[in-house]
XYZ file of C-alpha atoms in Angstrom:
403
model
C 78.034 48.545 5.997
C 75.124 48.310 3.967
C 75.301 44.512 4.422
C 75.711 44.804 8.418
C 72.923 47.623 8.496
C 70.702 45.184 6.773
C 71.361 42.397 9.023
C 70.678 44.611 11.948
C 67.360 45.723 10.779
C 66.504 41.946 10.204
C 67.611 41.298 13.809
C 65.488 44.165 15.216
C 62.381 43.022 12.980
C 62.761 39.426 13.892
C 62.696 40.423 17.547
C 59.749 42.407 17.266
C 58.118 39.615 15.489
C 58.975 37.384 18.571
C 57.666 39.876 20.749
C 54.433 39.974 18.689
C 54.077 36.119 18.566
C 54.785 35.882 22.140
C 52.148 38.411 23.194
C 49.788 36.975 20.776
C 50.305 33.519 22.277
C 50.000 34.812 25.868
C 46.855 36.376 25.058
C 45.546 33.284 23.443
C 46.426 31.241 26.694
C 44.779 33.618 28.723
C 41.456 33.592 26.606
C 41.621 29.746 26.852
C 41.929 29.909 30.643
C 39.431 32.447 31.187
C 37.010 30.387 29.114
C 38.157 26.874 31.053
C 37.603 29.048 34.201
C 34.212 30.159 33.291
C 33.148 26.801 32.262
C 34.610 25.346 35.433
C 32.332 27.908 37.147
C 29.313 26.608 35.287
C 30.156 23.217 36.258
C 30.850 23.817 39.783
C 27.475 25.802 40.074
C 25.746 22.936 38.628
C 27.131 20.466 41.021
C 26.240 22.784 43.800
C 22.712 23.035 42.750
C 22.406 19.155 42.193
C 23.622 18.662 45.847
C 21.244 21.205 47.318
C 18.301 18.737 46.193
C 16.395 17.895 49.459
C 15.428 14.226 49.447
C 11.867 13.538 49.406
C 9.476 10.808 49.624
C 9.793 8.162 46.755
C 13.297 9.372 46.109
C 11.723 12.867 44.370
C 13.422 16.015 45.277
C 12.707 19.693 45.311
C 14.889 22.909 44.901
C 15.721 25.117 48.134
C 16.119 28.893 47.714
C 19.812 28.584 47.223
C 19.902 25.802 44.550
C 17.042 28.209 42.690
C 19.842 30.961 42.698
C 22.279 28.514 40.938
C 19.691 27.660 38.503
C 19.315 31.287 37.624
C 23.145 31.928 37.115
C 23.074 28.962 34.933
C 20.399 30.198 32.811
C 21.325 33.756 32.623
C 24.088 33.466 30.114
C 23.563 34.342 26.998
C 27.153 33.669 25.282
C 28.625 30.612 23.646
C 31.245 28.987 25.396
C 34.671 28.367 23.756
C 37.257 25.738 24.902
C 40.513 24.804 22.889
C 38.391 25.613 19.579
C 35.537 23.543 20.352
C 31.961 25.567 20.488
C 29.355 24.418 22.715
C 26.224 25.920 21.411
C 23.814 27.298 23.510
C 20.816 25.140 22.553
C 22.636 22.046 22.896
C 23.985 22.759 26.426
C 20.472 23.877 27.615
C 18.865 20.912 26.004
C 20.872 18.654 27.857
C 20.677 20.518 30.917
C 16.873 20.671 30.475
C 16.609 16.822 30.345
C 19.293 16.457 33.537
C 17.130 18.863 35.314
C 13.488 17.659 34.800
C 14.586 14.067 35.868
C 15.424 15.483 39.253
C 12.824 18.174 39.810
C 9.343 17.441 40.501
C 5.955 19.571 41.077
C 4.855 18.795 44.468
C 2.000 19.319 46.733
C 1.971 18.792 50.364
C 5.458 17.300 49.872
C 4.146 14.674 47.610
C 5.280 14.877 43.670
C 3.010 15.006 40.918
C 5.429 13.081 38.580
C 4.037 9.696 37.678
C 7.140 7.952 38.631
C 10.078 8.815 41.163
C 13.464 10.323 40.337
C 15.771 7.325 38.757
C 12.777 5.522 37.482
C 12.094 5.187 33.697
C 9.702 7.941 32.319
C 7.524 5.720 30.335
C 3.801 6.663 28.993
C 2.625 3.159 28.516
C -0.480 1.386 26.725
C -1.275 -1.974 26.155
C -2.344 -3.124 22.671
C -5.942 -5.189 23.170
C -6.010 -8.477 21.750
C -2.512 -8.779 21.266
C 0.377 -9.417 23.548
C 2.042 -5.827 22.812
C 3.073 -3.069 25.600
C 3.943 0.066 24.014
C 6.484 2.190 25.851
C 7.208 5.925 24.842
C 10.170 7.527 26.756
C 8.869 11.060 27.507
C 12.478 12.101 27.842
C 14.128 10.947 24.892
C 10.813 10.868 22.928
C 11.627 7.374 21.655
C 8.961 4.460 21.295
C 9.343 0.770 21.521
C 7.233 -2.349 21.694
C 7.679 -4.901 24.367
C 6.453 -8.311 23.126
C 5.057 -9.984 26.252
C 5.944 -13.488 26.853
C 2.349 -14.283 28.077
C -0.433 -16.957 27.199
C -3.353 -14.845 26.871
C -3.899 -11.586 24.837
C -4.454 -8.364 26.571
C -8.329 -8.225 27.435
C -10.204 -5.500 25.768
C -11.552 -2.853 28.121
C -8.821 -3.737 30.697
C -7.251 -0.868 32.601
C -3.545 -0.377 33.397
C -1.448 2.384 35.642
C 2.034 3.014 36.354
C 3.011 3.672 40.085
C 5.748 5.605 41.276
C 8.333 2.837 41.748
C 7.791 1.853 37.966
C 5.796 -0.936 38.051
C 3.108 -0.992 35.636
C -0.469 -2.871 36.808
C -2.817 -4.399 34.162
C -6.502 -5.039 35.519
C -9.480 -6.849 34.512
C -10.922 -6.403 31.098
C -13.652 -8.436 29.046
C -12.795 -11.690 27.128
C -14.661 -12.615 24.389
C -15.045 -16.312 25.650
C -14.735 -15.821 29.644
C -16.758 -12.728 29.892
C -15.635 -10.204 32.612
C -12.291 -10.835 34.122
C -10.700 -10.205 37.582
C -6.998 -10.965 36.888
C -4.357 -8.485 37.932
C -0.760 -8.417 36.594
C 2.417 -6.573 37.229
C 5.489 -5.714 35.262
C 8.296 -3.952 36.351
C 9.454 -1.174 33.858
C 12.773 -0.843 35.480
C 13.620 -4.438 34.283
C 11.676 -4.271 30.869
C 14.949 -4.649 28.768
C 15.463 -8.124 30.189
C 11.911 -9.119 31.423
C 8.787 -9.612 29.426
C 6.380 -11.577 31.443
C 3.388 -10.152 33.480
C 3.318 -11.369 37.027
C 0.147 -12.368 38.399
C -1.122 -10.564 41.320
C -4.055 -10.994 43.731
C -7.213 -10.938 41.782
C -9.875 -8.086 42.146
C -12.931 -9.005 44.434
C -15.240 -9.056 41.475
C -15.064 -9.204 37.539
C -15.422 -5.927 35.919
C -14.168 -4.159 32.834
C -14.334 -0.577 31.519
C -13.813 0.797 34.898
C -11.904 3.669 36.321
C -8.444 3.417 38.128
C -6.129 5.790 40.130
C -3.352 5.619 42.574
C -2.562 7.096 45.826
C -0.154 6.317 48.803
C 0.325 2.800 48.034
C -3.107 1.999 46.833
C -4.724 1.343 43.686
C -8.492 2.229 43.188
C -10.666 0.355 40.766
C -14.016 2.213 40.485
C -17.478 1.392 38.917
C -17.558 -0.262 35.293
C -19.206 -3.101 34.257
C -19.688 -6.719 35.667
C -19.953 -10.114 34.252
C -23.316 -9.606 32.888
C -22.377 -6.132 31.404
C -24.493 -4.575 34.255
C -23.435 -1.166 35.042
C -21.444 -1.206 38.799
C -21.398 1.154 41.555
C -18.818 -1.225 43.586
C -15.360 0.146 44.234
C -12.115 -1.927 45.425
C -8.666 -0.881 46.736
C -5.591 -2.845 46.111
C -2.829 -2.419 48.731
C 0.530 -2.792 46.441
C 2.583 -3.770 49.249
C 0.490 -6.626 50.851
C -0.895 -7.665 47.469
C -4.541 -7.673 48.817
C -7.788 -6.015 48.143
C -10.214 -4.493 50.369
C -14.119 -3.636 49.280
C -14.775 0.165 49.845
C -17.980 2.122 50.083
C -20.413 1.918 46.885
C -20.595 5.121 44.755
C -23.703 6.990 44.309
C -24.172 6.501 40.696
C -23.591 3.566 38.649
C -21.392 4.343 35.707
C -18.579 3.152 33.211
C -16.131 4.423 31.287
C -15.647 7.197 33.663
C -12.294 8.993 34.837
C -10.903 9.318 38.135
C -7.910 11.090 39.997
C -6.681 11.148 43.388
C -5.635 14.435 44.985
C -2.908 13.808 47.770
C -3.270 17.050 49.573
C -7.058 16.432 50.639
C -6.950 12.691 50.364
C -9.605 12.720 47.974
C -10.687 10.773 44.844
C -12.676 12.705 42.203
C -14.765 10.943 39.680
C -15.971 12.298 36.319
C -18.238 11.426 33.536
C -18.724 8.216 31.867
C -21.917 6.693 31.471
C -24.744 5.826 33.509
C -27.192 3.003 34.189
C -30.174 5.220 33.323
C -30.669 4.480 29.722
C -27.108 4.463 29.143
C -27.281 8.150 29.273
C -24.075 10.439 30.170
C -23.288 10.623 34.018
C -23.564 14.067 34.984
C -22.722 14.151 38.508
C -19.132 14.601 39.808
C -18.446 12.633 42.696
C -15.828 12.855 45.528
C -14.374 9.875 47.597
C -12.981 10.478 50.886
C -10.341 8.125 51.900
C -10.621 8.983 55.634
C -14.209 8.323 55.919
C -14.833 5.648 53.142
C -17.646 7.585 51.791
C -18.690 9.231 48.429
C -20.568 12.334 47.879
C -21.963 14.160 44.923
C -20.426 17.618 44.723
C -21.984 20.706 43.468
C -20.132 22.937 40.703
C -20.147 26.591 41.158
C -20.666 27.105 37.122
C -22.362 23.746 35.991
C -23.504 25.150 32.869
C -19.953 25.512 31.887
C -19.051 21.877 31.998
C -20.297 19.064 29.634
C -19.598 15.630 30.829
C -18.405 12.954 28.574
C -17.218 9.340 28.379
C -13.745 7.994 28.085
C -12.172 11.228 29.009
C -8.976 11.574 30.726
C -8.342 13.460 34.130
C -4.948 14.118 35.854
C -3.588 16.683 38.748
C -1.449 19.214 37.336
C -1.096 21.668 40.288
C -2.148 21.880 43.926
C -6.007 21.778 44.147
C -5.898 21.907 40.193
C -6.962 18.866 37.876
C -7.606 18.971 34.170
C -10.148 17.057 32.522
C -9.866 16.449 28.615
C -10.845 14.654 25.467
C -13.716 11.978 25.658
C -16.739 11.287 23.748
C -20.043 13.128 24.113
C -23.555 11.709 24.378
C -23.725 11.717 20.274
C -20.507 9.645 20.213
C -18.548 12.620 18.916
C -14.786 12.903 20.075
C -13.920 16.138 21.886
C -11.130 18.124 22.245
C -12.386 20.323 25.145
C -9.936 20.910 28.364
C -11.303 21.778 31.588
C -9.491 22.985 34.607
C -11.281 21.590 37.783
C -10.363 23.677 41.081
C -10.923 22.034 44.642
C -12.285 22.609 47.140
C -14.375 25.211 45.432
C -15.339 23.099 42.866
C -15.037 25.504 39.759
C -14.451 24.531 36.344
C -13.038 26.752 33.439
C -11.909 26.014 29.981
C -8.449 26.078 28.685
C -6.483 25.308 25.877
C -8.052 22.581 23.439
C -6.444 19.298 22.231
C -5.153 19.852 18.511
C -7.215 16.456 17.849
C -10.282 15.430 19.336
C -9.578 11.870 21.127
C -10.968 9.454 23.452
C -8.399 8.277 26.210
C -8.307 4.841 27.780
C -4.832 4.578 28.937
C -3.185 6.558 32.078
C -1.601 9.492 31.470
C 2.038 10.315 32.270
C 3.238 13.516 34.215
C 6.880 14.552 34.076
C 8.167 18.147 35.067
C 5.773 20.569 33.896
C 4.090 18.373 31.353
C 1.582 16.078 30.842
C 1.893 13.125 28.044
C -1.330 10.993 27.110
C -1.907 8.698 24.150
C -5.289 9.055 22.394
C -7.259 7.540 19.722
C -10.617 8.129 17.743
C -13.572 6.142 19.088
C -13.677 2.724 17.799
C -10.497 3.215 15.573
C -7.185 2.240 16.715
C -5.017 5.023 15.078
C -3.272 6.861 17.937
C -1.427 10.011 18.610
C 0.602 11.232 21.947
C -0.687 14.657 23.018
C 1.526 16.618 25.414
C 0.277 19.526 27.640
C 2.102 22.409 29.050
C 1.082 23.035 32.686
C 2.621 26.455 32.651
C 1.055 27.722 29.555
C -1.977 25.592 29.525
C -1.159 24.681 25.642
C -1.357 21.232 23.961
C 0.771 19.714 21.108
C 0.829 16.391 19.155
C 4.135 14.889 19.360
C 3.751 11.441 17.913
């Protein structure tokens, strides 16, 4: 009887173990299914948010109220997601989501994106190496840098200017050659084909030779403003390049001759603002800020509300960051001292205020790059080729050095 009793107890114990294991396995399955469903809901929410992008000009998009609601749901979770013993860390998931999001979201003003390139186009801050055949490309999404060796017969002219337009084409204009002097040639390279193409394609040359000028882009046109001419004379002439038709048109002259200035186009008012540079008057700093009206083809000098708060410099950089807001940063003052100051210029009230300073004082020759809520710009010390890449947070007005 003792043996039979022991076997009975063992059988009952085995049954309890079986029930316990069955319950544990069922509970584990339910938790896994729950996590699967949670992740599936996040994926569905993300997909719905992507679908709610509204197509805009040049392929850029904006979020409607429903998509913003989905975004809040995605960003609200503070828990880790577990799926089949694999843990997806929050910071990794959010980092990947942030990259996907910023490639599809653009700051807009009057329906036009402030991003430098359109959705789906490579996000490269670029700069040409003067007196070499190198084009530097810094990916502002992945923070990677590479040098494209250009298959060209000439070296990049000093004091040339370049700009990238929304479709990803970069244009190289003018400059000064040690033998030929001021140049008028224009070249183009499509950054979307940069992995297979390294040749600069000639385009229609500028009407006149110029170097150390200012350049900006708006609505299919590149504007070349002031600078120096063949005899190093300071210019007030301005020309406009039609990207589609590959042709140039002379524009009204600026009120003040200047070179090494900075210009920026504001889409919502169809105006161009010209800052700083040196004038033709004993090489002094150009103090006047000028405004060009695209609709009337005319320039006028504007009066700042608080002129004492603004110190003009040469070789600074200017870029629109918000509706009716432009930042002006860096440059070199009248004593050839590099500056770290950043101004926030408002139009049409024409007021300036100082915001966060650069981490390192630099001049800026190459065009900046706007992506999402950040501005990227490559700067260097005056007369020195050592460079750094600066990053400006449009929301906090803070600068970082990232490269």
